[in-house]
Coordinates of C-alpha atoms and ligand atoms in Angstrom, one line a residue:
X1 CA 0.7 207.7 291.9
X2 CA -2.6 208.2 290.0
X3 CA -3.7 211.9 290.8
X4 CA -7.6 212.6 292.1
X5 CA -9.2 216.0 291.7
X6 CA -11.1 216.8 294.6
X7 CA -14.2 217.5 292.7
X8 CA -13.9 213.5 291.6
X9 CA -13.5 212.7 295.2
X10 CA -16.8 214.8 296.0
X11 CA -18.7 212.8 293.4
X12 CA -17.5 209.6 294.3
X13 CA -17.9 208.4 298.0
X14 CA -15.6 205.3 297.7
X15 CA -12.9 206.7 296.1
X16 CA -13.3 209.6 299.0
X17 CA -13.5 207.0 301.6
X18 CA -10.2 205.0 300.4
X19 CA -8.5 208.6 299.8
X20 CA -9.3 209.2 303.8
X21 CA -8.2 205.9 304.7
X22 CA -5.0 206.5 302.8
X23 CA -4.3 209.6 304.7
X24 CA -5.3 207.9 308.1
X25 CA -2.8 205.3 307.4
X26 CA -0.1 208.3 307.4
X27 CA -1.9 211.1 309.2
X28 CA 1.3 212.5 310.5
X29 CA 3.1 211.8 307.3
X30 CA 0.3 212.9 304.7
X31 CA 0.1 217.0 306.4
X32 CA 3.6 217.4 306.3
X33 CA 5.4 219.0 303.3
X34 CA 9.1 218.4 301.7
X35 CA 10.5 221.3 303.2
X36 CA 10.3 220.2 306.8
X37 CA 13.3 217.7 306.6
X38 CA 15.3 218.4 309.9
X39 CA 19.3 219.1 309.3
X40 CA 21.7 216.7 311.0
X41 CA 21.6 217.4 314.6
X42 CA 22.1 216.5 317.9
X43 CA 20.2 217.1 320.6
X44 CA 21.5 217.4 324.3
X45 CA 19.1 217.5 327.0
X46 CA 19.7 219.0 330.4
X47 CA 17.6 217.2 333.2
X48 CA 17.9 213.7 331.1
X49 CA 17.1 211.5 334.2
X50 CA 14.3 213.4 335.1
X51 CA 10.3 212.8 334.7
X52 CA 9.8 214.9 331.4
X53 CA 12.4 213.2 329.9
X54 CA 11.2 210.0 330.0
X55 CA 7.4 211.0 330.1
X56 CA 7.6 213.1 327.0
X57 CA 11.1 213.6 326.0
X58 CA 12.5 210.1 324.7
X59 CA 9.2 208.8 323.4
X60 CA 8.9 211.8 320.9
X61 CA 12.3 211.5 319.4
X62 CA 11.7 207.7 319.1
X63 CA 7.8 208.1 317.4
X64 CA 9.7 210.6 315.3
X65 CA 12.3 207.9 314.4
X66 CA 9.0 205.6 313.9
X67 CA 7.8 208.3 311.6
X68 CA 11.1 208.5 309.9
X69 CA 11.2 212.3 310.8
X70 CA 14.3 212.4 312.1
X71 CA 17.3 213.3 310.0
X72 CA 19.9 210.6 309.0
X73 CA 22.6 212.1 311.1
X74 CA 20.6 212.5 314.7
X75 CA 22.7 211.8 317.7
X76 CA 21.1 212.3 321.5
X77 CA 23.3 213.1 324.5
X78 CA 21.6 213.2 328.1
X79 CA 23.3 215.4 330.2
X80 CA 22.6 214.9 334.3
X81 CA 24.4 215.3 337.6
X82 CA 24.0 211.2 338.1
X83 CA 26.8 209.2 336.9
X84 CA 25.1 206.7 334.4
X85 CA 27.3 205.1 331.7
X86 CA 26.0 204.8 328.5
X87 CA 24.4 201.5 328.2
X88 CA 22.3 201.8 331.1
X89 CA 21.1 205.4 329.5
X90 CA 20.0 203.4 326.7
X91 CA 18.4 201.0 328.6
X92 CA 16.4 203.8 330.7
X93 CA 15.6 205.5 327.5
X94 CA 14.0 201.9 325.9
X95 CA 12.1 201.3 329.2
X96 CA 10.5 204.8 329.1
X97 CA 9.3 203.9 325.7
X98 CA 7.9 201.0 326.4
X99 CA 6.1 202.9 329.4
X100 CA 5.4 206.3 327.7
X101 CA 5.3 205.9 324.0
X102 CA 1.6 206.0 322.3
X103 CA 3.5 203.4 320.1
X104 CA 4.7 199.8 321.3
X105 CA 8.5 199.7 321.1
X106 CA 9.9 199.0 317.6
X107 CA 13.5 197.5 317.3
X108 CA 14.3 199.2 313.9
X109 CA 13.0 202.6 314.9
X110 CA 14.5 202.7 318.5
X111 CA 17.9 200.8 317.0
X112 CA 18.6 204.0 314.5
X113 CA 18.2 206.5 317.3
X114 CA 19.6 204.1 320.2
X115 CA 23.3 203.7 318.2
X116 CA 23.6 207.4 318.5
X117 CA 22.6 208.1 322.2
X118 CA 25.3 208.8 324.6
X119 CA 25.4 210.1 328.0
X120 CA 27.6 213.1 329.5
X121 CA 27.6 213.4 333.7
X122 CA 27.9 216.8 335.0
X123 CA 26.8 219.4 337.1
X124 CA 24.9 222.2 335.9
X125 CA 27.1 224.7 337.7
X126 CA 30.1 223.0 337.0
X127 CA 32.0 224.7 334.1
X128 CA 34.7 222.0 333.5
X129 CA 31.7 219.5 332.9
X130 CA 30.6 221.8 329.8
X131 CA 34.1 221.5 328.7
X132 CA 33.9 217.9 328.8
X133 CA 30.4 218.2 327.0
X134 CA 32.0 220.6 324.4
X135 CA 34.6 217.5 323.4
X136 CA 32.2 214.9 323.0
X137 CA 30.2 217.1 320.3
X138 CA 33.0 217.7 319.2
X139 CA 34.3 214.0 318.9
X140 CA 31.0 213.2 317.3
X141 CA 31.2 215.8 314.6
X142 CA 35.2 214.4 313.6
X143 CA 33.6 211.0 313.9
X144 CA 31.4 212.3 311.5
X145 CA 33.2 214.4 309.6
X146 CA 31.0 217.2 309.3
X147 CA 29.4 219.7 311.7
X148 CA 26.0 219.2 312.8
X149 CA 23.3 221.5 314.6
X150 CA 23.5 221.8 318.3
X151 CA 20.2 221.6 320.3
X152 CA 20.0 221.9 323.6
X153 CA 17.1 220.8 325.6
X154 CA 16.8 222.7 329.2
X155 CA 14.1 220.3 330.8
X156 CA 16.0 220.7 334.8
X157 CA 13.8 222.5 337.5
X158 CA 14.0 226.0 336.9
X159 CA 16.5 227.0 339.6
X160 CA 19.5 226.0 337.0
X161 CA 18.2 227.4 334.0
X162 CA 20.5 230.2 334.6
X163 CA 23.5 228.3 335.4
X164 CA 23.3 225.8 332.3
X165 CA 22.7 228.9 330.3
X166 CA 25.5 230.6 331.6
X167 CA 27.9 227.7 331.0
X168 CA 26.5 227.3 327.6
X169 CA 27.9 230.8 326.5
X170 CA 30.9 230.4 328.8
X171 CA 32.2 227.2 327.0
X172 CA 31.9 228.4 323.6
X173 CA 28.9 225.9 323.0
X174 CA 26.5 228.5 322.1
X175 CA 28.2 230.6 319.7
X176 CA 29.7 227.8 318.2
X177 CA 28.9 227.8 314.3
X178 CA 26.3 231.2 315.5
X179 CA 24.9 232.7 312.4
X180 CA 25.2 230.1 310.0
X181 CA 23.6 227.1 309.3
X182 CA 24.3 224.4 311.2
X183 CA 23.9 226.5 314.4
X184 CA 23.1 226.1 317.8
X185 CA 19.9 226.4 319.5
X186 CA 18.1 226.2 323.0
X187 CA 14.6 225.0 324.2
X188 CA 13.6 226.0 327.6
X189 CA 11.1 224.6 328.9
X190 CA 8.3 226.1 332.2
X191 CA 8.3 227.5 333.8
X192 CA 9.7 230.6 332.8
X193 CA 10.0 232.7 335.5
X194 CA 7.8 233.1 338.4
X195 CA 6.9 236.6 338.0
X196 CA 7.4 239.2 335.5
X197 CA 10.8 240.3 337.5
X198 CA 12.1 237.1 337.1
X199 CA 10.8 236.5 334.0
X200 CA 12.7 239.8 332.8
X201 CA 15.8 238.5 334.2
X202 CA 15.8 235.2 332.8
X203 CA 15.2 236.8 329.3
X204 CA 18.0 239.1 330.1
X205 CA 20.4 235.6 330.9
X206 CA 19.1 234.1 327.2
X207 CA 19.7 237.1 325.6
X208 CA 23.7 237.3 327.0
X209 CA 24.3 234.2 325.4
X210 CA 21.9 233.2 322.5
X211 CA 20.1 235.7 319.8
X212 CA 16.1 235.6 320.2
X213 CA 15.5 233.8 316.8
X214 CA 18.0 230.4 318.5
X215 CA 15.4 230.4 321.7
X216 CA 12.7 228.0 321.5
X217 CA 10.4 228.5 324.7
X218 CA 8.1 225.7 324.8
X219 CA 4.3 225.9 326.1
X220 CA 3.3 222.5 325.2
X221 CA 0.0 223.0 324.1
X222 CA 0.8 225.0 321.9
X223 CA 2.1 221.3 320.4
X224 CA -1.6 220.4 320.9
X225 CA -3.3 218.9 317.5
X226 CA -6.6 220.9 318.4
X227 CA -4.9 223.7 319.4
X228 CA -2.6 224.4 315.6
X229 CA -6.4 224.1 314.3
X230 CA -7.6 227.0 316.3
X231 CA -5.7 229.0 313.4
X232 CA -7.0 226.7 310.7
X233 CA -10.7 226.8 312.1
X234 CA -10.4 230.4 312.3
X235 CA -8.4 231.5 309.3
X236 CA -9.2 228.7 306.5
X237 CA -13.1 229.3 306.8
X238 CA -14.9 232.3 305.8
X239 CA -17.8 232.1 307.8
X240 CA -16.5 232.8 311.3
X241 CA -14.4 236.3 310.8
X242 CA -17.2 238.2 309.5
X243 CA -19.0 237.3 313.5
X244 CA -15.7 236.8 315.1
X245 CA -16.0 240.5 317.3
X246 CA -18.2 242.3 319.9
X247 CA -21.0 242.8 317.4
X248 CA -22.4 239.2 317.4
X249 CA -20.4 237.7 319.9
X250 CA -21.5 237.6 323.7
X251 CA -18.8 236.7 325.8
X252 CA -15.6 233.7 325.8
X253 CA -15.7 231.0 328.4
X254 CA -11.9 229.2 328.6
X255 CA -11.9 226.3 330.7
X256 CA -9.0 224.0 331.3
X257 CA -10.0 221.6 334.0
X258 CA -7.8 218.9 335.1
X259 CA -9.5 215.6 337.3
X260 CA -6.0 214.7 338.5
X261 CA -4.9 216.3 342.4
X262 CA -1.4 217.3 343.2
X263 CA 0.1 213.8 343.2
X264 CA 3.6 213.8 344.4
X265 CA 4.2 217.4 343.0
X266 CA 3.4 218.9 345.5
X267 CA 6.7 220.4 346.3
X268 CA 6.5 222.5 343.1
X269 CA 2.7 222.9 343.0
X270 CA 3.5 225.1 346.4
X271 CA 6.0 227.5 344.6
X272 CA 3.6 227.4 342.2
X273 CA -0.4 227.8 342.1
X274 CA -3.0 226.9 339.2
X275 CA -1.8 230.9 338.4
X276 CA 1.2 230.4 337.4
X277 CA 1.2 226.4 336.3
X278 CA -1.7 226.9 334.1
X279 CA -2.8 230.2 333.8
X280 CA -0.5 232.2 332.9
X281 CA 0.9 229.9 329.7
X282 CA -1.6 227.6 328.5
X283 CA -4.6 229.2 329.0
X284 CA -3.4 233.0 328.1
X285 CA -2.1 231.1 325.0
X286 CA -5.4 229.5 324.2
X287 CA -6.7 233.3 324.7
X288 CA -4.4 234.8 322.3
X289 CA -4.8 232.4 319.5
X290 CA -8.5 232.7 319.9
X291 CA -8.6 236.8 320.1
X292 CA -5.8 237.9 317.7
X293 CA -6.3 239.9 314.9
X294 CA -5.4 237.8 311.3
X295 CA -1.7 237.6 311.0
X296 CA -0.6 238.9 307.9
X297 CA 1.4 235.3 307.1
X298 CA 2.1 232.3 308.9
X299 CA 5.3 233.4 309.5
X300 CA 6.2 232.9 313.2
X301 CA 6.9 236.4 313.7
X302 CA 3.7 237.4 312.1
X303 CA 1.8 235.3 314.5
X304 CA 3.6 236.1 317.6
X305 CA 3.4 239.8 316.8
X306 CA -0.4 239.3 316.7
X307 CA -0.5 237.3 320.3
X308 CA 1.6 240.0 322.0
X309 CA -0.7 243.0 320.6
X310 CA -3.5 241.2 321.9
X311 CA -1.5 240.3 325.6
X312 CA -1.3 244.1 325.8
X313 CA -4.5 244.8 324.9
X314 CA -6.1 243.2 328.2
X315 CA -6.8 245.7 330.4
X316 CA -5.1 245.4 334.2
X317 CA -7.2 243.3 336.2
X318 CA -9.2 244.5 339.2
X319 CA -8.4 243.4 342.3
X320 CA -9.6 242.0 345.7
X321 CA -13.4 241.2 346.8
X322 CA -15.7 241.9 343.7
X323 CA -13.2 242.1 341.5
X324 CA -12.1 240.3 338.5
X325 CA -10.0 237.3 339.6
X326 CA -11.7 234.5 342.3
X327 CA -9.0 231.5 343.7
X328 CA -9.5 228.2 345.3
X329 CA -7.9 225.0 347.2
X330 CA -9.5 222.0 346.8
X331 CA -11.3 220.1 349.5
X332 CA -11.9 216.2 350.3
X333 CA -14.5 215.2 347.9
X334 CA -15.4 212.0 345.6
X335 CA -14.6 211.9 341.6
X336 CA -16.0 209.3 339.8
X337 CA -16.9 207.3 342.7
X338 CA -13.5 207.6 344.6
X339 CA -12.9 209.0 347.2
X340 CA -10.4 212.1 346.5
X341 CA -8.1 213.4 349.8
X342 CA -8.3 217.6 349.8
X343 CA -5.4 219.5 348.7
X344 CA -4.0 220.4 352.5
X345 CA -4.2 216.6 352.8
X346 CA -1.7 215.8 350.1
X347 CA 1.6 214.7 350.5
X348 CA 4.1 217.7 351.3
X349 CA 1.5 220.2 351.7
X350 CA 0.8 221.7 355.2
X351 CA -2.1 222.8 356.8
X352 CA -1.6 226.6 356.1
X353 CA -0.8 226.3 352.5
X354 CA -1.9 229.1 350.6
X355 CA -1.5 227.8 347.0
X356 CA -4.6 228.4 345.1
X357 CA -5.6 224.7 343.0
X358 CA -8.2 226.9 341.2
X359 CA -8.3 230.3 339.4
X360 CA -10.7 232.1 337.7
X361 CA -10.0 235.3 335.8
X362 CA -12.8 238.2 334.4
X363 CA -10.9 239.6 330.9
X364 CA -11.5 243.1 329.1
X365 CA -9.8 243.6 326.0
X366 CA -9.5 247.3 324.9
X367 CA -9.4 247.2 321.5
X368 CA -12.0 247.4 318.5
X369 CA -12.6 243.7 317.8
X370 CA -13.4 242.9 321.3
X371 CA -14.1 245.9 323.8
X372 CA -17.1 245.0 325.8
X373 CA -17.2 241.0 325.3
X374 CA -16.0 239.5 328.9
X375 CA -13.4 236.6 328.6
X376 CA -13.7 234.1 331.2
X377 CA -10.9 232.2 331.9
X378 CA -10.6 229.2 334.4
X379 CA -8.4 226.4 335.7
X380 CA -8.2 223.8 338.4
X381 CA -7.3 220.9 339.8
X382 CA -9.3 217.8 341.0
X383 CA -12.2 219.2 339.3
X384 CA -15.7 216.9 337.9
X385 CA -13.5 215.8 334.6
X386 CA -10.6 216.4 332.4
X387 CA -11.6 218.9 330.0
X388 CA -9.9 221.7 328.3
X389 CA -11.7 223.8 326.0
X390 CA -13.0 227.3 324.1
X391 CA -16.5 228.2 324.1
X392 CA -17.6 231.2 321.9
X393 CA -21.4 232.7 323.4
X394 CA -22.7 234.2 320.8
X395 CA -25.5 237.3 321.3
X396 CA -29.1 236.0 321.5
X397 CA -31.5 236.3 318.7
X398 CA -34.0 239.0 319.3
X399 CA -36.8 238.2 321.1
X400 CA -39.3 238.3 318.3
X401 CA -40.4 235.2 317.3
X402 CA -40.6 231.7 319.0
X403 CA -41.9 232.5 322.2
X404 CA -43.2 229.6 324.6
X405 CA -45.7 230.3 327.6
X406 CA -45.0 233.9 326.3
X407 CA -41.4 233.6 326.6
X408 CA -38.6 234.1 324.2
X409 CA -36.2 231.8 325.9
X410 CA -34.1 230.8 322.6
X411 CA -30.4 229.3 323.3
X412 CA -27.6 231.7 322.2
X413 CA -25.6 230.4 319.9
X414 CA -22.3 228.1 321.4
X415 CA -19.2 227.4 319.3
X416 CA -17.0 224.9 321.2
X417 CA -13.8 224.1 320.3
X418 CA -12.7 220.8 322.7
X419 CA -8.8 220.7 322.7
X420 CA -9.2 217.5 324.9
X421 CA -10.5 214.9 325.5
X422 CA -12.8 214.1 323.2
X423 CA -11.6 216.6 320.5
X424 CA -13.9 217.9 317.8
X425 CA -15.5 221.2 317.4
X426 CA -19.1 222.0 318.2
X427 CA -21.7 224.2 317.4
X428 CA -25.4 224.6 319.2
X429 CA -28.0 225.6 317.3
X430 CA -31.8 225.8 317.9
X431 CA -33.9 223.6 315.6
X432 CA -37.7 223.1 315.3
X433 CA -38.6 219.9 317.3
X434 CA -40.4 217.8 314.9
X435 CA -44.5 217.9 315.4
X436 CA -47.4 219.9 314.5
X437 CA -46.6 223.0 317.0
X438 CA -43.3 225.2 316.4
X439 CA -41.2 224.6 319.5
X440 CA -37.6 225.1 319.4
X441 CA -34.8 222.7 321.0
X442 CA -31.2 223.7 320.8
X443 CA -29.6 220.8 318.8
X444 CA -25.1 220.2 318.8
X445 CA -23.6 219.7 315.8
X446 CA -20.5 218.0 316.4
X447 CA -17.1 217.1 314.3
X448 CA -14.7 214.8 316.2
X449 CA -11.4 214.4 315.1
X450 CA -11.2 210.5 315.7
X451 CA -14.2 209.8 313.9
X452 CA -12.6 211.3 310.9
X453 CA -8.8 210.8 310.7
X454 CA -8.6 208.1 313.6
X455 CA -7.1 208.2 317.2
X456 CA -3.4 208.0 316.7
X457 CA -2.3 211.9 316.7
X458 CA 1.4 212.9 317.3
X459 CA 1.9 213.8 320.8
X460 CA 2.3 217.8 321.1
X461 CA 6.2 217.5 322.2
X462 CA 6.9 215.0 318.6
X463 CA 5.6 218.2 316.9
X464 CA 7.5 220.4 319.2
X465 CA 10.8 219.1 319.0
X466 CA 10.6 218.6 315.1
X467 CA 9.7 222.5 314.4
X468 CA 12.6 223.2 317.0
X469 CA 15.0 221.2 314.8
X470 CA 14.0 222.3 311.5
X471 CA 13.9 226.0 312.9
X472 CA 10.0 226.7 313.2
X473 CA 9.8 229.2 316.1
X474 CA 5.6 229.5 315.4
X475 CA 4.6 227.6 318.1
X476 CA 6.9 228.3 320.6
X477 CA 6.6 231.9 322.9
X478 CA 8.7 234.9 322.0
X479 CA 10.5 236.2 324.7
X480 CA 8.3 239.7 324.9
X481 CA 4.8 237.3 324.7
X482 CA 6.2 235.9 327.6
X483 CA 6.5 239.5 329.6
X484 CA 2.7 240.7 328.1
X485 CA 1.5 237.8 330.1
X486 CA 3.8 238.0 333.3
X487 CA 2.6 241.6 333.0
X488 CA -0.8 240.9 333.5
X489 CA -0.7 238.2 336.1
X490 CA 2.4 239.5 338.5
X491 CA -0.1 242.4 339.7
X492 CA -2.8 239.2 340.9
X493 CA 0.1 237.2 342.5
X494 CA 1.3 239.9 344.3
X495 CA -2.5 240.9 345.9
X496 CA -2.9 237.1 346.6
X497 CA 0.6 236.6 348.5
X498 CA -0.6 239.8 350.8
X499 CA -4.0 239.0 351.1
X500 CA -2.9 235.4 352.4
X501 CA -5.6 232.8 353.0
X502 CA -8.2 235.8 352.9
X503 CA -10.4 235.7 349.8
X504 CA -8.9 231.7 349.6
X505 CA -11.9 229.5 349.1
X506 CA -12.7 226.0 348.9
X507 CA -14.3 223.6 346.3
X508 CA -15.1 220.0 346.9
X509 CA -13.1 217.4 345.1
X510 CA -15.0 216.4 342.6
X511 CA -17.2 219.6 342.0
X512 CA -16.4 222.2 339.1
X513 CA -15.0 224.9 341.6
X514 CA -16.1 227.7 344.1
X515 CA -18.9 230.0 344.4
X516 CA -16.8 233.0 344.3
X517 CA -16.0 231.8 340.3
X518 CA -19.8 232.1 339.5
X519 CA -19.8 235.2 341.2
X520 CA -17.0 236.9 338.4
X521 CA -20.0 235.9 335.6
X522 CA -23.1 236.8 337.6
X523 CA -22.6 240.2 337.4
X524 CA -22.9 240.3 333.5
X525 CA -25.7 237.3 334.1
X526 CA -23.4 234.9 332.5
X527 CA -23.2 231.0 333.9
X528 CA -20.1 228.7 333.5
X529 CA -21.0 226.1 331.0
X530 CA -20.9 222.7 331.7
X531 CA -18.7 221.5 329.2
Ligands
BG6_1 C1 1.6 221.2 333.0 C2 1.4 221.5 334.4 O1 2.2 222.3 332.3 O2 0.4 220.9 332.3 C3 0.6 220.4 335.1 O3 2.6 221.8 335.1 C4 -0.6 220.0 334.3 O4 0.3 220.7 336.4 C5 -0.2 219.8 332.9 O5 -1.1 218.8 334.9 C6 -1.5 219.5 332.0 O6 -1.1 219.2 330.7 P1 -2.1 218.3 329.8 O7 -1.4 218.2 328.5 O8 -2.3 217.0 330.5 O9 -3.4 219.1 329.8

């Protein structure tokens, strides 16, 4: 391969445009370094005839098959209470990637991962069944003739998490080969815990049976593309750390807004709330990666030590009218031109549910970087579009120059960083409108991933279930990460679940949520943007 400086590539726009081209080809591929080959493994998963599983779960291992990511020795066992033999597992696992997969389904790729996939049937409480799963890893390790990393994939509602762990340390599968490569391994997937109590606990049920650095706790996006370049964006550029603090930035606006209602969840969305589905994990996550300090390596410990110093820097929220958290159900309304039923209305929801769809949450962090700048944080369902991202406000420039009509009425500065759709990065900027007088316009400058390295990004759980194999615990939340934010929201559950439908307001479908959310920004005369 003939080797291009990047200083020829600056000069020379075609050989910079084939060089691009060349890495679109393989954007997946062309990041990735030698030293991420996964060891030979197999991977059970808990929950296998469930929706994740098909949704997420089989597509990424067979795009990373596509990719040829997965190591030559890969077996996958689905584990699951429903009898299914072996074939017809197959044949599930095929029709979910014809369904699911961002790629069409390819013979070769699917055949190399498809000859390895068996199916064990068992209950998750059932000890004897865990003997029977023990046997056939082992079988497939004599077959083999060598052992193999175990990884096992907890993706069952949460009620079982404890019993599949227990059984896990019961039967021996979890120690087995413990401390030396190949080892085993768990992923756990949300939600963990409810509250910070049962969060506690179900730490305390890991910890009796696996050692912190074999847990893998998944938030998926922290699998996000856009997300992994939060850290890039702030920590490969020089420009943003010198402003990135309470001295030239405003306040933070975190919006993760979801067009979709309920659907047929609505049996876990009432256990649940936009609190605890959305809050409490994804968006806290987008939070810390935007507000930590610089970790000193991109070690996963170094990182997650940063997230959790800046989880407990948030100071305890304040609570109940005029406070610092505002909560929502949605009501009837349209989205784009459709009529959209409210969320009482929705199948397996009754009248007096108290299940907020919406949150909103006022932040102060107490520490040097940030003390003073408000972070706003919001999330809700059935809202005006899908859009999740992280707008930075920065401070005004002094009203000195530029006035109009004898007012100084220049935009503050806006860095956006749009984790979906649509992703890309954006800055606002005021700009002379062209002409013979000075008048200012505020102008977006905008980079879009797809415009420059295409559309066809891994899917966060590809990402996620590689770095689990090959041992990357980076983007995947530590078990005291997990308490810092359980810490923080338990306090607003617990107010919410006494105040009852008191405070509970309503937003129309369609709409970009309640009154009572402005109200958390009008008292530092702050607006929601409009993303
Ligand atoms: C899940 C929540 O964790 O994230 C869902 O349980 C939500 O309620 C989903 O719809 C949103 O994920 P994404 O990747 O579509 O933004």
């Amino acid at each position: 391969m003939t080797r291009i400086s990047l200083a020829s590539l600056a000069r020379d726009p075609e050989k910079l445009s084939s060089a691009m081209a060349d890495s679109q080809r393989h954007p997946f591929l062309h990041g990735l370094s030698k030293h991420r080959g996964a060891p030979p493994t197999v991977v059970v998963i808990f929950g296998a005839s469930g929706d994740l599983t098909a949704r997420k779960l089989i597509p990424a291992v067979y795009n990373l098959s596509f990719d040829n990511l997965l190591p030559a020795d890969f077996f996958l066992v689905g584990y699951g209470r429903k009898p299914i033999p072996d074939g017809e597992f197959r044949t599930l696992a095929a029709a979910a990637i014809k369904e699911f997969s961002r790629r069409e389904l390819d013979a070769s790729a699917w055949g190399r991962v498809a000859a390895h996939t068996s199916y064990v049937a068992g209950g998750y409480d059932e000890p004897a069944a865990f003997d029977r799963l023990a046997v056939h890893l082992d079988d497939i390790e004599r077959q083999l003739g060598r052992d193999v990393q175990r990884m096992f994939y907890v993706s069952t509602p949460p009620s079982v998490f404890a019993p599949i762990l227990r059984n896990l340390g019961a039967s021996g599968l979890a120690a087995k080969h413990l401390g030396q490569p190949p080892h085993s391994k768990v992923i756990i997937e949300k939600p963990f815990g409810k509250d910070l109590a049962s969060a506690a606990a179900l730490n305390e049920t890991i910890r009796s049976v696996f050692e912190e650095h074999q847990v893998y706790r998944i938030d998926h996006y922290l699998g996000k593309e856009t997300v992994q370049d939060l850290l890039v964006q702030r920590f490969a550029n020089s420009i943003f750390e010198p402003l990135w603090n309470r001295n030239f930035i405003d306040s933070v606006q975190i919006t993760v807004a979801e067009e979709v209602g309920v659907g047929t969840r609505g049996g876990y969305y009432e256990q649940s709330g936009c609190l605890r589905d959305m809050i409490q994990n994804h968006t806290m996550q987008l939070l810390a990666l935007t507000a930590m300090e610089p970790p000193v390596s991109l070690d996963a410990e170094a990182i997650r030590d940063e997230k959790v110093k800046l989880l407990k820097a948030i100071q305890p929220l304040v609570l109940g009218p005029g406070g610092d958290t505002a909560r929502a159900q949605y009501a009837a309304g349209m989205i784009a031109g459709k009529a959209a039923k409210g969320y009482v209305e929705e199948e397996g929801i009754s009248a007096e549910s108290r299940t907020e769809t919406y949150a909103a949450l006022r932040l102060s962090i107490n520490n040097w970087r940030w003390q003073g700048v408000p972070f706003y944080l919001r999330s809700g369902k059935r809202l005006a579009r899908r859009v999740s991202e992280i707008a930075i406000n920065f401070k005004r420039p002094p009203g000195t120059l530029f006035a109009e009509e004898g007012r100084f009425d220049l935009a503050a500065n806006t860095l956006s960083f749009q984790i979906q759709p649509d992703e890309g990065l954006s800055l606002i900027l005021n700009t002379k409108i062209p002409g013979l007088e000075t008048r200012t316009q505020p102008v977006k400058m905008s980079f879009r991933y797809a415009t420059t390295f295409g559309s066809n990004t891994p899917e966060a759980y590809e990402r996620l279930v590689l770095d689990a194999m090959i041992g990357d615990g980076t983007l995947f939340i530590r078990g005291d990460e997990a308490l810092a934010s359980w810490k923080l929201c338990t306090p607003v559950l617990e107010a919410w679940a006494a105040a009852g439908r008191e405070g509970m307001r309503n937003y129309d479908a369609g709409s970009w949520g309640p009154a009572s959310a402005d109200a958390l920004l009008a008292k530092s005369g702050h607006l929601w943007r409009q993303p």
